[in-house]
């Protein structure tokens, strides 16, 4: 199975940046895609961004596009989420998730939390105005 661990969260002021990391480990770290979700004041984990394991396919929520960048370093088995121009609305617990079965429609499937098989425990991001 795949184990995931997020890091890099913290407290910043609006307009500042943070870089989140999602490190994969385990006997088999097989993943076809890694997604980032966030859970704010509500109870639902909402899609933020996703990247295929080869780094060629990326998907962003409208709220993230242009400000956030997702990338993958296969040598380090780590996926990153660079978050720039942060807003108070970005305050949430951020989770990374791995899809291990294979997706045939990347852009469509990666936005759905139920498509993912493994989840990290989350890292808190707080943006003050």
Coordinates of N, CA, C and O in Angstrom, one line a residue:
X1 N 0.8 -1.2 0.0 CA 0.0 0.0 0.0 C 0.9 1.2 0.0 O 2.1 1.2 0.2
X2 N 0.2 2.4 -0.2 CA 0.9 3.7 -0.2 C 0.6 4.4 1.1 O -0.5 4.6 1.5
X3 N 1.7 5.0 1.7 CA 1.5 5.9 2.8 C 1.9 7.3 2.4 O 2.9 7.5 1.7
X4 N 1.1 8.2 2.8 CA 1.3 9.6 2.4 C 1.4 10.5 3.6 O 0.7 10.3 4.6
X5 N 2.3 11.5 3.5 CA 2.5 12.4 4.6 C 2.7 13.8 4.1 O 3.6 14.1 3.4
X6 N 1.8 14.7 4.5 CA 1.8 16.1 4.1 C 2.7 16.9 5.1 O 2.7 16.6 6.3
X7 N 3.3 18.0 4.6 CA 4.1 18.9 5.4 C 4.1 20.2 4.7 O 3.8 20.4 3.5
X8 N 4.5 21.3 5.4 CA 4.7 22.6 4.8 C 3.6 23.6 5.2 O 3.7 24.7 4.8
X9 N 2.6 23.2 5.9 CA 1.6 24.1 6.3 C 2.0 25.1 7.3 O 3.1 25.0 7.9
X10 N 1.2 26.1 7.5 CA 1.6 27.1 8.5 C 0.6 28.3 8.4 O -0.4 28.2 7.8
X11 N 1.0 29.3 9.1 CA 0.2 30.6 9.2 C 0.9 31.7 8.5 O 2.1 32.0 8.7
X12 N 0.2 32.3 7.5 CA 0.8 33.4 6.7 C -0.3 34.5 6.6 O -1.4 34.3 6.9
X13 N 0.2 35.6 6.1 CA -0.7 36.7 5.8 C -1.1 36.7 4.4 O -0.5 36.1 3.5
X14 N -2.3 37.3 4.1 CA -2.8 37.3 2.7 C -1.7 37.9 1.8 O -1.0 38.8 2.1
X15 N -1.6 37.2 0.6 CA -0.6 37.6 -0.4 C 0.7 36.8 -0.3 O 1.5 36.9 -1.3
X16 N 1.0 36.2 0.8 CA 2.2 35.4 0.9 C 2.0 34.0 0.3 O 1.0 33.7 -0.2
X17 N 3.1 33.2 0.4 CA 3.1 31.9 -0.3 C 3.5 30.8 0.7 O 4.1 31.0 1.7
X18 N 3.1 29.6 0.4 CA 3.5 28.4 1.1 C 3.7 27.3 0.0 O 3.1 27.3 -1.0
X19 N 4.6 26.4 0.4 CA 4.8 25.2 -0.4 C 4.6 23.9 0.4 O 5.2 23.7 1.4
X20 N 3.6 23.2 0.0 CA 3.2 22.0 0.6 C 3.9 20.8 -0.1 O 4.1 20.8 -1.3
X21 N 4.2 19.8 0.7 CA 4.9 18.6 0.2 C 4.0 17.4 0.6 O 3.4 17.3 1.7
X22 N 4.0 16.4 -0.3 CA 3.3 15.1 0.0 C 4.3 14.0 -0.3 O 4.6 13.7 -1.5
X23 N 4.8 13.4 0.7 CA 5.8 12.3 0.5 C 5.2 10.9 0.6 O 4.4 10.7 1.5
X24 N 5.5 10.1 -0.4 CA 5.0 8.8 -0.5 C 6.0 7.8 0.0 O 7.2 7.9 -0.2
X25 N 5.5 6.7 0.7 CA 6.4 5.7 1.2 C 5.6 4.4 1.2 O 4.5 4.3 0.9
X26 N 6.4 3.3 1.6 CA 5.8 2.0 1.7 C 6.5 1.0 0.7 O 7.3 1.4 -0.1
X27 N 6.2 -0.3 0.9 CA 6.8 -1.3 0.0 C 6.5 -1.0 -1.4 O 7.3 -1.1 -2.3
X28 N 5.2 -0.6 -1.7 CA 4.8 -0.2 -3.0 C 4.2 1.2 -2.9 O 3.2 1.4 -2.2
X29 N 4.9 2.1 -3.5 CA 4.4 3.5 -3.6 C 3.7 3.7 -4.9 O 3.7 4.9 -5.4
X30 N 3.1 2.7 -5.5 CA 2.5 2.8 -6.8 C 1.3 3.8 -6.7 O 0.4 3.7 -5.9
X31 N 1.3 4.7 -7.6 CA 0.2 5.7 -7.7 C 0.2 6.2 -9.1 O 1.2 6.5 -9.7
X32 N -1.0 6.3 -9.7 CA -1.1 6.8 -11.0 C -1.4 8.3 -11.0 O -1.1 9.0 -12.0
X33 N -1.9 8.8 -9.9 CA -2.2 10.2 -9.8 C -2.2 10.6 -8.4 O -2.6 9.8 -7.5
X34 N -1.8 11.8 -8.1 CA -1.9 12.4 -6.7 C -2.7 13.7 -6.8 O -2.5 14.5 -7.6
X35 N -3.7 13.8 -5.9 CA -4.5 14.9 -5.8 C -4.3 15.7 -4.5 O -3.9 15.1 -3.5
X36 N -4.7 16.9 -4.6 CA -4.7 17.8 -3.4 C -6.1 18.2 -3.1 O -6.8 18.7 -4.1
X37 N -6.6 18.1 -1.9 CA -7.9 18.5 -1.5 C -7.8 19.4 -0.3 O -6.8 19.3 0.4
X38 N -8.8 20.1 0.0 CA -8.8 20.9 1.2 C -10.2 20.9 1.9 O -11.2 20.8 1.2
X39 N -10.1 21.0 3.2 CA -11.3 21.0 4.0 C -11.3 22.2 4.9 O -10.5 22.4 5.8
X40 N -12.2 23.2 4.5 CA -12.3 24.4 5.3 C -13.3 24.4 6.4 O -13.3 23.4 7.2
X41 N -14.1 25.4 6.5 CA -15.1 25.4 7.5 C -16.2 24.4 7.4 O -16.9 24.0 8.4
X42 N -16.4 23.9 6.1 CA -17.4 22.8 5.9 C -16.8 21.5 6.2 O -15.7 21.4 6.7
X43 N -17.6 20.5 5.9 CA -17.1 19.1 6.2 C -16.6 18.3 5.0 O -16.1 17.3 5.1
X44 N -16.8 18.9 3.8 CA -16.4 18.2 2.6 C -15.0 18.6 2.2 O -14.6 19.8 2.2
X45 N -14.3 17.6 1.7 CA -12.9 17.8 1.2 C -13.1 18.2 -0.3 O -13.5 17.4 -1.1
X46 N -12.7 19.4 -0.6 CA -12.9 19.9 -2.0 C -11.6 19.8 -2.8 O -10.5 20.1 -2.3
X47 N -11.8 19.6 -4.1 CA -10.6 19.4 -5.0 C -9.9 20.7 -5.1 O -10.4 21.8 -5.3
X48 N -8.5 20.6 -5.1 CA -7.7 21.7 -5.4 C -6.8 21.6 -6.6 O -6.9 22.4 -7.5
X49 N -6.1 20.5 -6.7 CA -5.2 20.2 -7.9 C -4.8 18.8 -7.9 O -4.9 18.0 -6.9
X50 N -4.4 18.3 -9.1 CA -3.9 16.9 -9.2 C -2.8 16.8 -10.3 O -2.8 17.7 -11.2
X51 N -2.0 15.8 -10.2 CA -1.0 15.6 -11.1 C -0.8 14.1 -11.4 O -1.0 13.3 -10.4
X52 N -0.6 13.7 -12.6 CA -0.3 12.3 -12.9 C 1.1 11.9 -12.4 O 1.9 12.8 -12.2
X53 N 1.3 10.6 -12.2 CA 2.6 10.2 -11.7 C 3.8 10.6 -12.6 O 4.9 10.8 -12.1
X54 N 3.5 10.7 -13.9 CA 4.6 11.0 -14.8 C 4.7 12.5 -15.0 O 5.6 13.0 -15.7
X55 N 3.9 13.3 -14.3 CA 3.9 14.7 -14.3 C 3.4 15.4 -15.6 O 3.4 16.6 -15.6
X56 N 2.9 14.6 -16.5 CA 2.5 15.2 -17.8 C 1.1 15.8 -17.7 O 0.8 16.7 -18.5
X57 N 0.2 15.3 -16.9 CA -1.1 15.7 -16.8 C -1.4 16.4 -15.5 O -1.0 15.9 -14.4
X58 N -2.0 17.6 -15.5 CA -2.3 18.4 -14.3 C -3.7 18.9 -14.4 O -4.2 19.2 -15.5
X59 N -4.3 19.1 -13.3 CA -5.7 19.6 -13.2 C -5.8 20.5 -12.0 O -5.2 20.2 -11.0
X60 N -6.5 21.6 -12.2 CA -6.7 22.6 -11.1 C -8.1 23.0 -11.0 O -8.9 23.1 -11.9
X61 N -8.5 23.2 -9.7 CA -9.8 23.9 -9.5 C -9.7 25.3 -9.9 O -8.6 25.9 -10.0
X62 N -10.8 25.9 -10.3 CA -10.9 27.3 -10.8 C -10.3 28.2 -9.7 O -9.6 29.2 -10.1
X63 N -10.5 27.9 -8.4 CA -10.0 28.8 -7.4 C -8.5 28.7 -7.2 O -7.9 29.6 -6.6
X64 N -7.9 27.6 -7.8 CA -6.4 27.5 -7.7 C -5.7 27.8 -8.9 O -4.5 28.2 -8.8
X65 N -6.3 27.7 -10.0 CA -5.6 28.0 -11.3 C -5.1 29.4 -11.4 O -5.7 30.4 -11.1
X66 N -3.8 29.5 -11.7 CA -3.1 30.8 -11.8 C -2.4 31.2 -10.6 O -1.5 32.0 -10.6
X67 N -2.7 30.6 -9.5 CA -2.1 30.9 -8.2 C -1.3 29.7 -7.6 O -0.3 29.9 -7.0
X68 N -1.8 28.5 -7.8 CA -1.2 27.3 -7.3 C -0.6 26.5 -8.4 O -1.1 26.5 -9.6
X69 N 0.5 25.8 -8.1 CA 1.2 24.9 -9.1 C 1.5 23.6 -8.4 O 2.1 23.5 -7.4
X70 N 1.1 22.5 -9.1 CA 1.3 21.2 -8.6 C 2.4 20.6 -9.4 O 2.5 20.8 -10.6
X71 N 3.3 19.9 -8.8 CA 4.5 19.2 -9.5 C 4.8 17.9 -8.8 O 4.4 17.7 -7.6
X72 N 5.6 17.1 -9.5 CA 6.0 15.8 -8.9 C 7.5 15.6 -9.1 O 8.0 15.9 -10.2
X73 N 8.1 15.1 -8.1 CA 9.5 14.7 -8.2 C 9.6 13.2 -7.9 O 9.5 12.7 -6.8
X74 N 9.6 12.4 -9.0 CA 9.6 10.9 -8.8 C 10.8 10.4 -8.1 O 10.7 9.3 -7.4
X75 N 11.9 11.0 -8.3 CA 13.1 10.5 -7.6 C 13.0 10.6 -6.1 O 13.4 9.8 -5.3
X76 N 12.3 11.6 -5.6 CA 12.0 11.8 -4.2 C 10.7 11.2 -3.8 O 10.4 11.3 -2.6
X77 N 9.9 10.7 -4.7 CA 8.6 10.2 -4.4 C 7.7 11.3 -3.7 O 7.1 11.0 -2.7
X78 N 7.8 12.5 -4.2 CA 7.2 13.6 -3.5 C 6.4 14.4 -4.5 O 6.9 14.7 -5.6
X79 N 5.2 14.9 -4.1 CA 4.4 15.8 -4.9 C 4.3 17.1 -4.1 O 4.2 17.1 -2.9
X80 N 4.4 18.2 -4.8 CA 4.4 19.5 -4.2 C 3.2 20.3 -4.7 O 2.7 20.2 -5.8
X81 N 2.8 21.2 -3.8 CA 1.8 22.2 -4.1 C 2.3 23.6 -3.7 O 2.3 23.9 -2.6
X82 N 2.7 24.3 -4.7 CA 3.2 25.7 -4.5 C 2.0 26.6 -4.5 O 1.2 26.7 -5.5
X83 N 1.7 27.3 -3.4 CA 0.6 28.2 -3.3 C 1.1 29.6 -3.2 O 1.7 30.0 -2.2
X84 N 0.7 30.4 -4.2 CA 1.1 31.8 -4.2 C -0.1 32.7 -4.0 O -1.3 32.3 -4.3
X85 N 0.1 34.0 -3.7 CA -1.0 34.9 -3.5 C -2.1 34.4 -2.7 O -3.3 34.4 -3.1
X86 N -1.8 33.8 -1.5 CA -2.8 33.2 -0.7 C -3.8 34.2 -0.2 O -3.5 35.4 0.1
X87 N -5.0 33.7 -0.1 CA -6.2 34.5 0.4 C -6.7 33.9 1.7 O -6.6 32.7 1.9
X88 N -7.4 34.6 2.5 CA -8.1 34.1 3.7 C -9.0 32.9 3.3 O -9.1 32.0 4.1
X89 N -9.6 32.9 2.1 CA -10.5 31.8 1.7 C -9.7 30.5 1.5 O -10.3 29.5 1.4
X90 N -8.4 30.6 1.4 CA -7.6 29.4 1.3 C -7.3 28.7 2.6 O -6.8 27.6 2.6
X91 N -7.7 29.3 3.7 CA -7.6 28.6 5.0 C -8.3 27.3 5.0 O -9.5 27.2 4.8
X92 N -7.6 26.3 5.4 CA -8.2 24.9 5.4 C -7.1 23.9 5.8 O -5.9 24.2 5.9
X93 N -7.5 22.7 6.1 CA -6.6 21.6 6.2 C -6.4 21.0 4.8 O -7.4 20.7 4.1
X94 N -5.2 20.9 4.3 CA -4.9 20.4 3.0 C -4.4 18.9 3.1 O -3.6 18.6 3.9
X95 N -5.0 18.1 2.2 CA -4.8 16.7 2.2 C -4.2 16.3 0.8 O -4.7 16.8 -0.2
X96 N -3.3 15.4 0.8 CA -2.9 14.8 -0.5 C -3.5 13.4 -0.5 O -3.7 12.7 0.5
X97 N -3.8 12.9 -1.7 CA -4.4 11.6 -1.9 C -3.8 10.9 -3.1 O -3.5 11.6 -4.1
X98 N -3.7 9.6 -3.1 CA -3.1 8.8 -4.2 C -4.2 7.9 -4.8 O -4.9 7.2 -4.1
X99 N -4.2 7.9 -6.1 CA -5.1 6.9 -6.9 C -4.2 5.8 -7.4 O -3.2 6.1 -8.1
X100 N -4.5 4.6 -7.0 CA -3.6 3.5 -7.3 C -4.2 2.5 -8.3 O -3.6 1.4 -8.6
X101 N -5.4 2.7 -8.8 CA -6.0 1.7 -9.7 C -5.9 2.1 -11.2 O -6.0 1.2 -12.1
X102 N -5.6 3.4 -11.5 CA -5.5 3.8 -12.8 C -6.8 4.6 -13.3 O -7.9 4.1 -13.1
X103 N -6.6 5.7 -13.8 CA -7.7 6.6 -14.3 C -7.6 6.6 -15.8 O -6.5 6.8 -16.4
X104 N -8.7 6.5 -16.5 CA -8.8 6.6 -17.9 C -9.2 8.0 -18.4 O -8.9 8.3 -19.5
X105 N -9.8 8.8 -17.5 CA -10.1 10.1 -17.8 C -9.6 11.0 -16.7 O -10.3 11.3 -15.8
X106 N -8.4 11.5 -16.9 CA -7.7 12.2 -15.8 C -8.4 13.4 -15.4 O -8.7 13.6 -14.2
X107 N -8.7 14.3 -16.3 CA -9.3 15.6 -15.9 C -10.7 15.4 -15.2 O -11.0 16.2 -14.3
X108 N -11.4 14.4 -15.7 CA -12.7 14.2 -15.1 C -12.7 13.5 -13.7 O -13.4 13.9 -12.8
X109 N -11.8 12.5 -13.6 CA -11.9 11.6 -12.4 C -11.1 12.2 -11.3 O -11.5 11.9 -10.1
X110 N -10.0 13.0 -11.5 CA -9.2 13.4 -10.4 C -9.9 14.5 -9.5 O -9.4 14.8 -8.4
X111 N -11.0 15.0 -9.9 CA -11.7 16.0 -9.1 C -12.6 15.4 -8.0 O -13.1 16.0 -7.1
X112 N -12.8 14.0 -8.1 CA -13.6 13.3 -7.2 C -12.9 12.6 -6.1 O -12.0 11.8 -6.4
X113 N -13.2 12.9 -4.9 CA -12.5 12.3 -3.7 C -12.6 10.8 -3.7 O -11.7 10.1 -3.3
X114 N -13.7 10.3 -4.2 CA -14.0 8.8 -4.1 C -13.1 8.1 -5.0 O -13.0 6.8 -4.9
X115 N -12.4 8.7 -6.0 CA -11.5 8.0 -6.9 C -10.2 7.7 -6.3 O -9.5 6.9 -6.8
X116 N -9.9 8.3 -5.1 CA -8.6 8.1 -4.5 C -8.6 6.9 -3.5 O -9.6 6.7 -2.8
X117 N -7.5 6.3 -3.4 CA -7.4 5.1 -2.5 C -6.6 5.3 -1.2 O -6.9 4.6 -0.3
X118 N -5.7 6.3 -1.2 CA -4.9 6.5 0.0 C -4.9 8.0 0.3 O -4.9 8.8 -0.6
X119 N -4.9 8.3 1.6 CA -5.0 9.7 2.0 C -3.9 10.0 3.1 O -3.7 9.1 4.0
X120 N -3.4 11.2 3.1 CA -2.5 11.6 4.2 C -3.4 12.2 5.3 O -4.6 12.2 5.2
X121 N -2.8 12.6 6.4 CA -3.5 13.1 7.6 C -3.8 14.6 7.5 O -4.5 15.1 8.3
X122 N -3.2 15.3 6.6 CA -3.5 16.7 6.4 C -2.5 17.6 7.0 O -1.8 17.2 8.0
X123 N -2.4 18.8 6.5 CA -1.6 19.9 7.1 C -2.4 21.2 7.1 O -3.0 21.5 6.1
X124 N -2.3 21.9 8.2 CA -3.1 23.1 8.3 C -2.5 24.3 7.6 O -1.3 24.6 7.8
X125 N -3.3 25.0 6.9 CA -2.9 26.3 6.3 C -3.8 27.4 6.7 O -5.1 27.2 6.6
X126 N -3.3 28.4 7.3 CA -4.1 29.5 7.8 C -3.6 30.8 7.2 O -2.4 31.1 7.3
X127 N -4.5 31.5 6.6 CA -4.2 32.8 5.9 C -5.0 33.9 6.6 O -6.2 33.9 6.6
X128 N -4.3 34.9 7.2 CA -4.9 36.0 7.8 C -5.0 37.2 6.9 O -4.1 37.4 6.1
X129 N -6.0 38.0 7.1 CA -6.2 39.2 6.3 C -5.6 40.4 6.9 O -5.2 40.4 8.1

